[in-house]
XYZ file of C-alpha atoms in Angstrom:
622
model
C 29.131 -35.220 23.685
C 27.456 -37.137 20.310
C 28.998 -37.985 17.564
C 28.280 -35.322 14.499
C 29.297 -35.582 10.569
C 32.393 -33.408 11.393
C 33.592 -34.759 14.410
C 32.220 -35.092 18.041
C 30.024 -32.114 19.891
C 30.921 -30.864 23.016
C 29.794 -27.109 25.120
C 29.559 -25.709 21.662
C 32.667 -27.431 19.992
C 32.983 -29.499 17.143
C 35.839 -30.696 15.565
C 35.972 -29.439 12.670
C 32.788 -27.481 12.691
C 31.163 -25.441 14.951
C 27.147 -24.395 14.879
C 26.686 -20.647 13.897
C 24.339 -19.943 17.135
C 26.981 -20.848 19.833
C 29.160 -18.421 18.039
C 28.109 -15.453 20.386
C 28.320 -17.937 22.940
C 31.965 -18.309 22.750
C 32.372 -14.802 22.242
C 30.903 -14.309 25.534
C 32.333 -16.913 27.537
C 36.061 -15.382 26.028
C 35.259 -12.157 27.728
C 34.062 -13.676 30.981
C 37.311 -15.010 30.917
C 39.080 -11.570 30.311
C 37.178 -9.907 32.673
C 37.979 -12.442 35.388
C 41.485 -12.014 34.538
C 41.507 -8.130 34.265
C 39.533 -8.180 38.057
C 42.351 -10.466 39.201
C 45.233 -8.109 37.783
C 43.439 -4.802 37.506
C 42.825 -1.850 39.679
C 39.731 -0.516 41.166
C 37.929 1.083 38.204
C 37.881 -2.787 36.277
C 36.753 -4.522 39.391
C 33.866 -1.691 39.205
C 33.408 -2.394 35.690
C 33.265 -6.655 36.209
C 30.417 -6.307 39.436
C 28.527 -3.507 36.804
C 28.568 -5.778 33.966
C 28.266 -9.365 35.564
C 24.354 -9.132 36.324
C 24.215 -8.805 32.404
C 26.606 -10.599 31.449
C 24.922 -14.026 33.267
C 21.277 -13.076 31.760
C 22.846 -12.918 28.537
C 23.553 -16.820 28.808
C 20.061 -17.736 29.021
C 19.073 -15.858 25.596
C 15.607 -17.612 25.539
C 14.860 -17.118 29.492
C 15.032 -13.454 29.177
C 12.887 -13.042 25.938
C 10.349 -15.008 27.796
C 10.261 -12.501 30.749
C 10.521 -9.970 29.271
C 7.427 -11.138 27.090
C 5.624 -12.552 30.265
C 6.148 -8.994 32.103
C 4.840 -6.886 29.285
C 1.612 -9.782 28.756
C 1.221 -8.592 32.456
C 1.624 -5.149 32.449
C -0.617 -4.891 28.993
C -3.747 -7.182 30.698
C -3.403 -4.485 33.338
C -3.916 -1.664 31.952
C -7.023 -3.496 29.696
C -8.697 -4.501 32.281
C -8.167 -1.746 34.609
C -9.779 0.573 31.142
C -12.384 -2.106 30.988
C -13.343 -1.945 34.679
C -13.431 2.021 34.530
C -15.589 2.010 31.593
C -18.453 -0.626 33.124
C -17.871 1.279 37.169
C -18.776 4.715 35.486
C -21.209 3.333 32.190
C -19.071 5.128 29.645
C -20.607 5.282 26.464
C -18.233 4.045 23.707
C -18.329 2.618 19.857
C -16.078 0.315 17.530
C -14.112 2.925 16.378
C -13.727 4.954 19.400
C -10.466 5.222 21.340
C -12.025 2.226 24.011
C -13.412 0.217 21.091
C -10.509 0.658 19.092
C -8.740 -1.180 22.262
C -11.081 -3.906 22.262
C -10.363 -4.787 18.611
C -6.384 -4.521 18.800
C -6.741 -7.061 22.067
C -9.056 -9.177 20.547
C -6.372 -9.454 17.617
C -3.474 -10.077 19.581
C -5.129 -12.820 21.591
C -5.970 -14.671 18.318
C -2.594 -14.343 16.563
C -1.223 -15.463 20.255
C -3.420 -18.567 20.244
C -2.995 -19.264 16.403
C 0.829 -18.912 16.922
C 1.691 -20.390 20.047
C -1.125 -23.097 20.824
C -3.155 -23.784 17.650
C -0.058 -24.032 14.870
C 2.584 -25.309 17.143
C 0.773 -27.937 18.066
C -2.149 -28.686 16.040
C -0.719 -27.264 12.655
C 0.373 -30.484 11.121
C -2.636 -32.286 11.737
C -5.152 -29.469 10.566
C -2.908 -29.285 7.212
C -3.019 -32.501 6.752
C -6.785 -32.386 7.132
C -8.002 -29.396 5.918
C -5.888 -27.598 4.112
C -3.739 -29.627 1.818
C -7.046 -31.986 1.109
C -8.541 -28.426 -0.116
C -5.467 -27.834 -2.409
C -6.046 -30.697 -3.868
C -9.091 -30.401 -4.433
C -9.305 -27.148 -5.913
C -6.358 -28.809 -8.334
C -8.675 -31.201 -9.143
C -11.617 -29.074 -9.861
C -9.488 -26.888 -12.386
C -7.808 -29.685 -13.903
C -10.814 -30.931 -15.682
C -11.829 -28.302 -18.273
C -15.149 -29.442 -18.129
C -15.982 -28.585 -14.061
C -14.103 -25.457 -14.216
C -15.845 -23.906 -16.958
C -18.906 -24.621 -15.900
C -18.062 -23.428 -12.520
C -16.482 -19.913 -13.984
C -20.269 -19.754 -16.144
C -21.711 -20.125 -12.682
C -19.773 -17.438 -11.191
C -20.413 -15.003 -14.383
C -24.142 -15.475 -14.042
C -24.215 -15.047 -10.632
C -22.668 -11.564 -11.189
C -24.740 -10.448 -13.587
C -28.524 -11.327 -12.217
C -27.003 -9.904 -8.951
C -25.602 -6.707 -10.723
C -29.229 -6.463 -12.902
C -31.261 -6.767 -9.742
C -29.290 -4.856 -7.477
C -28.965 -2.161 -10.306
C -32.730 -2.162 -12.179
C -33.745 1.346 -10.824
C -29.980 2.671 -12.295
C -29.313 2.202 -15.026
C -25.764 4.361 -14.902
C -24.627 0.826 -12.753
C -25.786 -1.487 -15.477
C -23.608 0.701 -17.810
C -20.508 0.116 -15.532
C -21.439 -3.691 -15.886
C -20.766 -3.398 -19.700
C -17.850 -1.639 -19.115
C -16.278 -4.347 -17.570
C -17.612 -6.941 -20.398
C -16.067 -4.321 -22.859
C -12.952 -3.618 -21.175
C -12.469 -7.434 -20.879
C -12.958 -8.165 -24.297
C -10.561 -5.464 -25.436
C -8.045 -7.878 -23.422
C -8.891 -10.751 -25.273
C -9.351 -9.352 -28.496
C -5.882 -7.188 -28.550
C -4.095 -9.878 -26.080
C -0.593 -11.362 -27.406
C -1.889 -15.370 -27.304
C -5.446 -15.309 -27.535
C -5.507 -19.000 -27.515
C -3.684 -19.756 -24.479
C -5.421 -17.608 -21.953
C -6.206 -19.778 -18.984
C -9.958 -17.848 -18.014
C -9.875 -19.363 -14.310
C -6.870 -16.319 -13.882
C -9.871 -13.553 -15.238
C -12.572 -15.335 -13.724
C -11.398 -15.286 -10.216
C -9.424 -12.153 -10.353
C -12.620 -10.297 -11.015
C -14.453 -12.128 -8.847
C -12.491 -11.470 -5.673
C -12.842 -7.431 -6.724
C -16.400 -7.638 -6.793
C -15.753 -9.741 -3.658
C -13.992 -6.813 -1.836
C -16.088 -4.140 -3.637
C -19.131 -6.140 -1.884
C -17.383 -5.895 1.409
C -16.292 -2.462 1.265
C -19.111 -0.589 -0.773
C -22.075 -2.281 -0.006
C -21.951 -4.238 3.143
C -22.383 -1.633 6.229
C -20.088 -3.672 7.967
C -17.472 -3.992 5.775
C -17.770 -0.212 5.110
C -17.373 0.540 9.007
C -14.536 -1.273 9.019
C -12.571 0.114 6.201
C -13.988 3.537 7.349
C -12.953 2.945 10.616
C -9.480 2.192 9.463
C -9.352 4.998 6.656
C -10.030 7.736 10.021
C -7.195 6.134 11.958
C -4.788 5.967 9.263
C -5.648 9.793 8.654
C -5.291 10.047 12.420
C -1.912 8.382 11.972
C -0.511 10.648 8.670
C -1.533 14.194 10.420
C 0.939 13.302 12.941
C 3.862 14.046 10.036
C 2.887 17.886 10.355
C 4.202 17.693 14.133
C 7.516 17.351 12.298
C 7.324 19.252 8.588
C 5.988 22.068 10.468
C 8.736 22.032 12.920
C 11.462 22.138 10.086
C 9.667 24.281 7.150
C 7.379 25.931 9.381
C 4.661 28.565 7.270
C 5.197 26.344 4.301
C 3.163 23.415 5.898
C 0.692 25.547 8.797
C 0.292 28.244 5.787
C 0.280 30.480 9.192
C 3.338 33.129 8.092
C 2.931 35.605 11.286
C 3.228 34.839 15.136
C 0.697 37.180 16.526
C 1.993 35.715 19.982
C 5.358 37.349 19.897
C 3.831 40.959 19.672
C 5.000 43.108 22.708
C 1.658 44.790 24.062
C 3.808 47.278 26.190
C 5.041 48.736 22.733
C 5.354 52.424 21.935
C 2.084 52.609 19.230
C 0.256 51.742 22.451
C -2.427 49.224 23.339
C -5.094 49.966 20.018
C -1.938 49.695 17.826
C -0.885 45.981 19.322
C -4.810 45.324 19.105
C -4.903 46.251 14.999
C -1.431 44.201 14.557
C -2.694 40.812 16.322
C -5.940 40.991 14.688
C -4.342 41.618 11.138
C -1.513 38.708 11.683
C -4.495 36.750 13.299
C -6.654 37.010 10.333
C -3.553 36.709 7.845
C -3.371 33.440 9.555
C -6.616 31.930 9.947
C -8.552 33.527 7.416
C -11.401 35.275 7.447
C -13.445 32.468 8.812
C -11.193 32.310 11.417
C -10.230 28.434 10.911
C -7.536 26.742 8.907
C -5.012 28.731 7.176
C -4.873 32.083 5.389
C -2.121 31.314 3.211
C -2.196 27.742 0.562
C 0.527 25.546 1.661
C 3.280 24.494 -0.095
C 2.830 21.191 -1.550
C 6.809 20.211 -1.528
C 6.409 20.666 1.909
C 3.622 19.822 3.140
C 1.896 17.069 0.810
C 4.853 15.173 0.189
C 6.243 15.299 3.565
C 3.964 12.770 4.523
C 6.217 10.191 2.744
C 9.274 10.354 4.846
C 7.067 9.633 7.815
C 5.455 6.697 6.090
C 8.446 5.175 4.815
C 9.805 5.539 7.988
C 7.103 3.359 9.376
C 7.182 0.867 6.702
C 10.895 0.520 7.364
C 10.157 -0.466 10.505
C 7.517 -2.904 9.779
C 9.957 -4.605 7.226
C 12.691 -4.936 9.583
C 10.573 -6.546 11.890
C 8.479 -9.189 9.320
C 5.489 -7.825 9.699
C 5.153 -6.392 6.243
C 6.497 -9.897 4.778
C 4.039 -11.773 7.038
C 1.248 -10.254 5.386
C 2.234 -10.019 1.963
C 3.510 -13.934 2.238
C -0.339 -14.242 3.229
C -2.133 -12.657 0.914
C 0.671 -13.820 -1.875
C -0.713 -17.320 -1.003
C -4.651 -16.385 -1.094
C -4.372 -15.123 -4.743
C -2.414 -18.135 -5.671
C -4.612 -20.527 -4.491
C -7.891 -18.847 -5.759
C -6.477 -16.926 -9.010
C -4.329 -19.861 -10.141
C -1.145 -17.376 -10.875
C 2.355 -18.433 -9.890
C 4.239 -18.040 -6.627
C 6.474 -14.793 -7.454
C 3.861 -13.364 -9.672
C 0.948 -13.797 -6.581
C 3.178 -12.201 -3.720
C 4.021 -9.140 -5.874
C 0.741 -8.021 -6.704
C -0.047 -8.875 -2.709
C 3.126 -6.647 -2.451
C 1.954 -3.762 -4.484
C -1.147 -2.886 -2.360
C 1.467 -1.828 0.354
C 4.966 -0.659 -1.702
C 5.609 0.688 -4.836
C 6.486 -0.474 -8.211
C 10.072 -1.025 -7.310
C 10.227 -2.039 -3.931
C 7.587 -4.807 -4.609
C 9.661 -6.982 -7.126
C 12.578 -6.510 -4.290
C 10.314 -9.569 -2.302
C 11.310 -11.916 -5.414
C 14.029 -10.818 -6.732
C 15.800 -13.780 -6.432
C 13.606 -15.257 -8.999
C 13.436 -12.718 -11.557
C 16.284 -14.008 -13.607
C 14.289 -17.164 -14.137
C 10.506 -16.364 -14.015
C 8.640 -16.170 -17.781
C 7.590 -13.499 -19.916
C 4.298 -13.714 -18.638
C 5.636 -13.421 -15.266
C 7.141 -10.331 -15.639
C 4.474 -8.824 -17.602
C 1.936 -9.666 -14.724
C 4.939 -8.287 -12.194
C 5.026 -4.819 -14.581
C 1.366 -4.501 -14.735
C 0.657 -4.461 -10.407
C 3.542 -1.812 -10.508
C 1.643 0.481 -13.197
C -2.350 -0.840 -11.934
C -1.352 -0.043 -8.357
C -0.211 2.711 -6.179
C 2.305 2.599 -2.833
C 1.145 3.192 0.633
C 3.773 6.011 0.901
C 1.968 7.938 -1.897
C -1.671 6.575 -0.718
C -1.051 9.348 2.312
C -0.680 12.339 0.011
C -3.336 11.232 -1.989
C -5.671 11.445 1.204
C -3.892 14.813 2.405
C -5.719 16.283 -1.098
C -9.093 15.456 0.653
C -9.692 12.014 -1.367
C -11.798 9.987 0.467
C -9.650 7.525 2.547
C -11.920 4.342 2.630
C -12.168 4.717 -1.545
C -8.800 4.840 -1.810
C -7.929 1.891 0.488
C -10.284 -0.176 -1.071
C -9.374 0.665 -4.595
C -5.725 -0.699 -3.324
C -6.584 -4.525 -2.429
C -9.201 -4.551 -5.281
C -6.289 -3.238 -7.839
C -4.187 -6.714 -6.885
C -6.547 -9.723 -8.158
C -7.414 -7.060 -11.024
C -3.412 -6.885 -12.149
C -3.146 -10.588 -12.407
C -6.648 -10.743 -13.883
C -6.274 -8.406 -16.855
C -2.090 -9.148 -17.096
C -3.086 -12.465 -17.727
C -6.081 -11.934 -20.269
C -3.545 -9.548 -22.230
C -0.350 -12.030 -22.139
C -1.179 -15.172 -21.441
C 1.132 -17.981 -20.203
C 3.074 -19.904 -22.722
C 5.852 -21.407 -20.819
C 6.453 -23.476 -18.008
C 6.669 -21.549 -14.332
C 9.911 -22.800 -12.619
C 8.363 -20.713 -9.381
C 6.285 -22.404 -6.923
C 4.589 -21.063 -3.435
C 7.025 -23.595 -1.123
C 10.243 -22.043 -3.309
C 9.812 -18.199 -1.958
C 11.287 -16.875 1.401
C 10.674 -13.812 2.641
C 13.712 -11.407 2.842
C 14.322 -9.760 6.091
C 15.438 -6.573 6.582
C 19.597 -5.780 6.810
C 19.929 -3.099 8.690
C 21.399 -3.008 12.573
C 18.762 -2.336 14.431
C 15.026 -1.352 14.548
C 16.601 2.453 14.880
C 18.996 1.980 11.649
C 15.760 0.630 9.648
C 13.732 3.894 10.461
C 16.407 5.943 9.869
C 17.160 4.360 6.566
C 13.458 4.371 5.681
C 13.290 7.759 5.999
C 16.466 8.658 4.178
C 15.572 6.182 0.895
C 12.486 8.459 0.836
C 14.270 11.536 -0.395
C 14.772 10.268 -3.795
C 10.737 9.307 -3.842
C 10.100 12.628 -2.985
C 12.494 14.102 -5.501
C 11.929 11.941 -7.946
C 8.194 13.071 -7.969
C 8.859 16.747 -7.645
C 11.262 16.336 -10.881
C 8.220 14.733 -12.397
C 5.966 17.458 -11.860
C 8.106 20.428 -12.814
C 8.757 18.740 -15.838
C 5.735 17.318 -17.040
C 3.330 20.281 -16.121
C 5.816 22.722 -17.970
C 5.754 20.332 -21.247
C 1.865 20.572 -20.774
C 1.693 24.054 -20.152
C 4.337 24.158 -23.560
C 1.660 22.113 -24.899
C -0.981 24.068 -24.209
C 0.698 27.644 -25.445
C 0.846 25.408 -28.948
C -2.486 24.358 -29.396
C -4.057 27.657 -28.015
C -2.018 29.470 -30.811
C -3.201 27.112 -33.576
C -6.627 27.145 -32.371
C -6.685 30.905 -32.492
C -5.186 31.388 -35.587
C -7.989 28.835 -37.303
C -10.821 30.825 -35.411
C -12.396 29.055 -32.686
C -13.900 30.794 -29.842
C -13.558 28.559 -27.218
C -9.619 28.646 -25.865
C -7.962 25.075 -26.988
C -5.915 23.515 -24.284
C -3.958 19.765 -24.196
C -6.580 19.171 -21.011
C -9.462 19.830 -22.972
C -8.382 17.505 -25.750
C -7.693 15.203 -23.661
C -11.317 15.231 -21.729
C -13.235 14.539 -24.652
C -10.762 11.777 -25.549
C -11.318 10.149 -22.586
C -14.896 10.568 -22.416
C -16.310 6.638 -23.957
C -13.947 5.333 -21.162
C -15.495 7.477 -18.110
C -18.921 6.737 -19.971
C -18.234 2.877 -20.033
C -16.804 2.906 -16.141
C -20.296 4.476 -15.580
C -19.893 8.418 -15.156
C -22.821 10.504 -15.032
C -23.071 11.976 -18.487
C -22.722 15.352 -17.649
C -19.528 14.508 -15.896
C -17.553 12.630 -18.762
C -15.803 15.699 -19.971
C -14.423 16.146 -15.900
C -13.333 12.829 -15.598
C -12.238 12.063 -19.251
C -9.960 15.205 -18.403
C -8.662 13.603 -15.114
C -7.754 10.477 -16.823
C -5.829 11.784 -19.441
C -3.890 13.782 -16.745
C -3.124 10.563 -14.846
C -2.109 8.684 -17.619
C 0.049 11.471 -19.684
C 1.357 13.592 -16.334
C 0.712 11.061 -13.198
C -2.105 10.573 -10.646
C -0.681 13.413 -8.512
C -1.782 15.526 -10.278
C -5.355 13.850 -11.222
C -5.799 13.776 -7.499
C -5.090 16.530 -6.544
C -7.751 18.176 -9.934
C -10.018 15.815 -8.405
C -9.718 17.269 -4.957
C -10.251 20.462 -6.382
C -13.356 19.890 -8.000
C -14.846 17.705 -5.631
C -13.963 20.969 -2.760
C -15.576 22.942 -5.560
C -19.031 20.908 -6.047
C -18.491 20.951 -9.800
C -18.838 17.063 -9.659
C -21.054 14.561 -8.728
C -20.390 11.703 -5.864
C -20.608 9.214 -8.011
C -18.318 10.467 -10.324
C -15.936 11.381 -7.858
C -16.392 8.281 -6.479
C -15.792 6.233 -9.922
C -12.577 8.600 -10.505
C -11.491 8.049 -7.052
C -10.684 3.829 -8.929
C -9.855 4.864 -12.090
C -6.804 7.189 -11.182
C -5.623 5.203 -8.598
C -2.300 3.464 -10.726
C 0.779 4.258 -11.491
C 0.706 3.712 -14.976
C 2.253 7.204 -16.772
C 5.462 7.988 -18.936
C 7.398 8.352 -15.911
C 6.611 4.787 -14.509
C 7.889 3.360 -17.397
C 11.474 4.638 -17.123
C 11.351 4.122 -13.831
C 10.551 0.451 -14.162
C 12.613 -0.372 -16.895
C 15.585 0.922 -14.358
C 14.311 -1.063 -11.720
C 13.458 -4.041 -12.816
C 16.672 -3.889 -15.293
C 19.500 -3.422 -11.954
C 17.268 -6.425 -9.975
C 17.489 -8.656 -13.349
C 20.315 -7.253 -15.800
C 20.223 -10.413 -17.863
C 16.270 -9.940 -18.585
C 16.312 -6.120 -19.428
C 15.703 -6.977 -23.598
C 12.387 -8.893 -22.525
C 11.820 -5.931 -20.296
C 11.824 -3.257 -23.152
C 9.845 -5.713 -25.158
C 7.375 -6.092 -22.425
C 6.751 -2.628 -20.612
C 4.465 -0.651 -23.301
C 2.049 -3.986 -22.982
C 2.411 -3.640 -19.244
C 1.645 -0.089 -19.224
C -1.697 -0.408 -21.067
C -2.789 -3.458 -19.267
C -1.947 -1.022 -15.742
C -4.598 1.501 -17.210
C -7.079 -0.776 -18.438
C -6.535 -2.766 -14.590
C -7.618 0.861 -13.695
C -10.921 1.009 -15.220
C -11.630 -2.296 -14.990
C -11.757 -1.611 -11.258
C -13.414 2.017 -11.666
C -16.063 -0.393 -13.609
C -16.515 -3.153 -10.395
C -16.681 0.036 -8.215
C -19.413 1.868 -10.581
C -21.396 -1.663 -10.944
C -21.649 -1.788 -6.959
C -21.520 2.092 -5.471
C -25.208 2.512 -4.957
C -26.876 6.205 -5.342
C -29.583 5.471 -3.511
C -28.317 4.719 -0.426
């Protein structure tokens, strides 16, 4: 017993208070008593019932002795089976690589053992100290360095310079990469020039944003490594997102195989006789395969197929959420970009947010702090949602034949680029009341890690909706579009047919030029563009899968295009940000309407900006 503010502590009990954890506790130790009783007074079906149940009902007392078995038997049963692989594979000399399904193994040990050292030797017991020595001291430090106007600049003229000589000698024998250099210096000025406090922009935000995407563009695009890696991980996430067919194909059947007949079901012993089963299987056969014999004879449905790939990822996600491992690394990353980048708390783990969710489940992370972040804030929070696109979509994009790795890639490079070019074109002019040490994770509500998938694959309907609604619409208000501009094209004479698209490509066409598109491919991409930003990078992707299936465009326009397209910044976004941002903060919806048309050009610009960093660095040559 000791003495507490409430009273005195005793098995549980206070007087006056009682501690939240031995609440189940109590609860347990009530029905041990009613059990006892009911075995005492009961017949033979509750005596059954208390010997069945007692086993479980005395491990339950020792909450934190059974999590560590249970956690001890699996660390046993896991280094097992590793080392029993690992023996097999040396015994026979098994050829294997990285990415293989052995080396694969290797890596996912390798990071378990760390994160089980970090966690449970390193932090617990060391953490403090190394803080306190390394860490903090660095915080400082950096604080230091970017408090005196002097040392930062100079250090941000360092950084510029070393970007360019690296970008002129890297790029002297092509010249289309150089061109993609002054596309960024362009696309950055238009930011300063057209931005709504020229005088307050704070150039350590832009100056380190960009940085860390040529950073990642180094890693991904031009060191082999870094490429392996992300290719490695592009294959296994494609690996991964097939899997959803195993289930669409089960429920809608022909509309995702594209395989209408069942040649398997035809009765050889049939009254036409053997030659007439022969001509049916081959017919249904070739109906089903094609005339090359491989994939499928009939175009799948895209409601069915594509976007089914989005209940299986959200169900996934779900599931990461409810356990913390989504928060984990966003609370991670959140912190990099704040410490390097300079932008606030709420503002840093959103656009770490956005390279996994979408442009209104991001801003759920910080909700709380919504009501009370700036103008700027919010602006920077808008312009992740419209420069960047969600996981859940990131798998349909790749189901259109987009190349995985370029995709990925263009994700994490899209975050520092939001709060790079969101704070060139609306600068901070108040005072952030947000700080990194203010902003908790939320953890997920539901019951269970059952109820989370379930629900994750449920809240994906309306995603899936919501973009089918968006396509029907918009493509039949283009194709309206189009029937007007053909007619007064014809009636003033021209020969060639006038469309919206074609309009738009040669609109487009200084911005693909500036990003660094082949000449000859302007017109292509110019035309892709305008369809992301008027319709929605659906269906830019899915034209750009078309044409790059087709040949009818080069790699490293493709390539460029692959960046460029890859936001969510289109008509639709805007309502639907203005709806979700305005239920999370109802008081702040007026300096949301104000706001979102900035936010919405600043998400496109974000866009080439990082189609520019990928044009200066994707390499021809090699």
């Amino acid at each position: 017993m000791k003495e507490t503010n409430h009273g005195y502590e005793n098995d549980g009990y206070t007087e006056g208070t009682m501690d939240m954890e031995d609440k189940p506790r109590l609860s347990l130790e009530l029905d041990y008593e009613k059990d006892v009783q009911d075995y005492l007074e009961g017949n033979i079906m509750q005596k059954f019932a208390y010997y069945r149940d007692y086993p479980f009902r005395k491990l339950s007392e020792y909450p934190k002795l059974m999590k560590g078995v249970i956690y001890a038997v699996l660390f046993i049963l896991y280094n097992a089976y590793f080392f029993g692989v690992l023996s097999r594979y040396i015994k026979h000399d098994i050829p294997w690589e990285w990415c293989d399904k052995f080396g694969f193994l290797i890596i996912l040990t390798v990071i378990a053992y760390v994160g089980l050292i970090y966690y449970q030797i390193i932090k617990r017991f060391f953490g403090t100290m190394l803080y306190n020595a390394i860490i903090s001291p660095f915080e400082k430090a950096m604080a230091k360095v970017f408090a005196s106007s002097i040392v930062s600049g100079i250090g941000y003229l360092v950084v510029v310079i070393i970007i360019i000589v690296f970008i002129v000698i890297d790029s002297w024998e092509e010249s289309e990469r150089l061109v993609s250099g002054a596309g960024v210096v362009i696309i950055v000025l238009f930011g300063f020039v057209f931005s709504a406090h020229p005088g307050h922009v704070r150039w350590r935000h832009v100056v380190w944003g960009i940085g860390l995407q040529f950073l990642f563009g180094l890693i991904v695009l031009r060191w082999q490594t870094g490429r392996n890696i992300f290719n490695c991980l592009a294959d296994k996430v494609t690996i991964f997102l097939d899997f959803t067919d195993e289930g669409s194909s089960f429920v809608f059947g022909h509309l995702v195989t594209g395989r209408p007949f069942l040649p398997g079901n035809l009765d050889n012993n049939t009254e036409f006789g053997v030659e007439a089963y022969d001509t049916a299987f081959e017919t249904a056969t070739i109906f089903n395969l094609g005339t090359a014999g491989i994939g499928s004879g009939f175009d799948t449905v895209f409601m069915f197929k594509t976007l089914s790939v989005i209940y299986f990822f959200s169900f996934c996600v779900s599931m990461l959420f409810y356990l913390g491992a989504l928060q984990f690394v966003v609370m991670k990353l959140g912190w990099l970009l704040s410490i390097t980048v300079g932008t606030t708390a709420a503002e840093s783990l959103n656009a770490s947010a956005n390279i996994f969710l979408g442009q209104t489940e991001a801003p759920l992370l910080i909700k709380p702090f919504l009501p009370i972040m700036t103008k700027s804030e919010i602006h920077a929070v808008m312009t992740g949602g419209f420069a960047t696109i969600a996981g859940t979509v990131l798998a349909a994009y790749i189901s259109f034949g987009i190349d995985a790795a370029q995709l990925i890639s263009a994700s994490v490079m899209a975050a520092p680029g939001a709060l790079a070019f969101s704070k060139l074109f609306y600068p901070e002019t108040e005072e952030s009341k947000t700080t990194i040490d203010d902003v908790e994770m939320p953890k997920g509500e539901e019951a269970n890690l059952l109820d989370a998938a379930a629900q994750g694959a449920s809240n994906a309907i309306m995603l899936v909706l919501n973009i089918a609604a968006s396509l029907i619409a918009f493509l039949a208000f283009v194709a309206f579009l189009n029937a007007i501009i053909a007619w007064l094209g014809e009636m003033s004479g021209l020969e060639q047919e006038l469309t919206f698209e074609y309009i738009l490509g040669y609109v487009f066409v200084p911005v693909a030029f500036i990003m660094g598109v082949p000449w000859d491919d302007c017109v292509s991409v110019g035309r892709l563009i305008g369809l992301k930003t008027i319709i929605n990078e659906f269906k830019a992707y899915q034209e750009l899968g078309i044409l790059v299936d087709a040949g009818e465009i080069s790699q490293r326009a493709a390539s460029i295009a692959t960046f460029a397209l890859c936001g969510f910044a289109n008509p639709g976004s805007i309502g639907i940000q203005l709806g979700g941002l305005g239920a999370l903060a109802p008081g702040r919806k007026k300096d949301l309407a104000q706001i979102v048309f900035r936010a919405f050009v600043a998400g496109c610009f974000t866009s080439f900006l990082n189609a520019s960093v990928a044009g200066c660095l994707i390499s021809t040559l090699n």
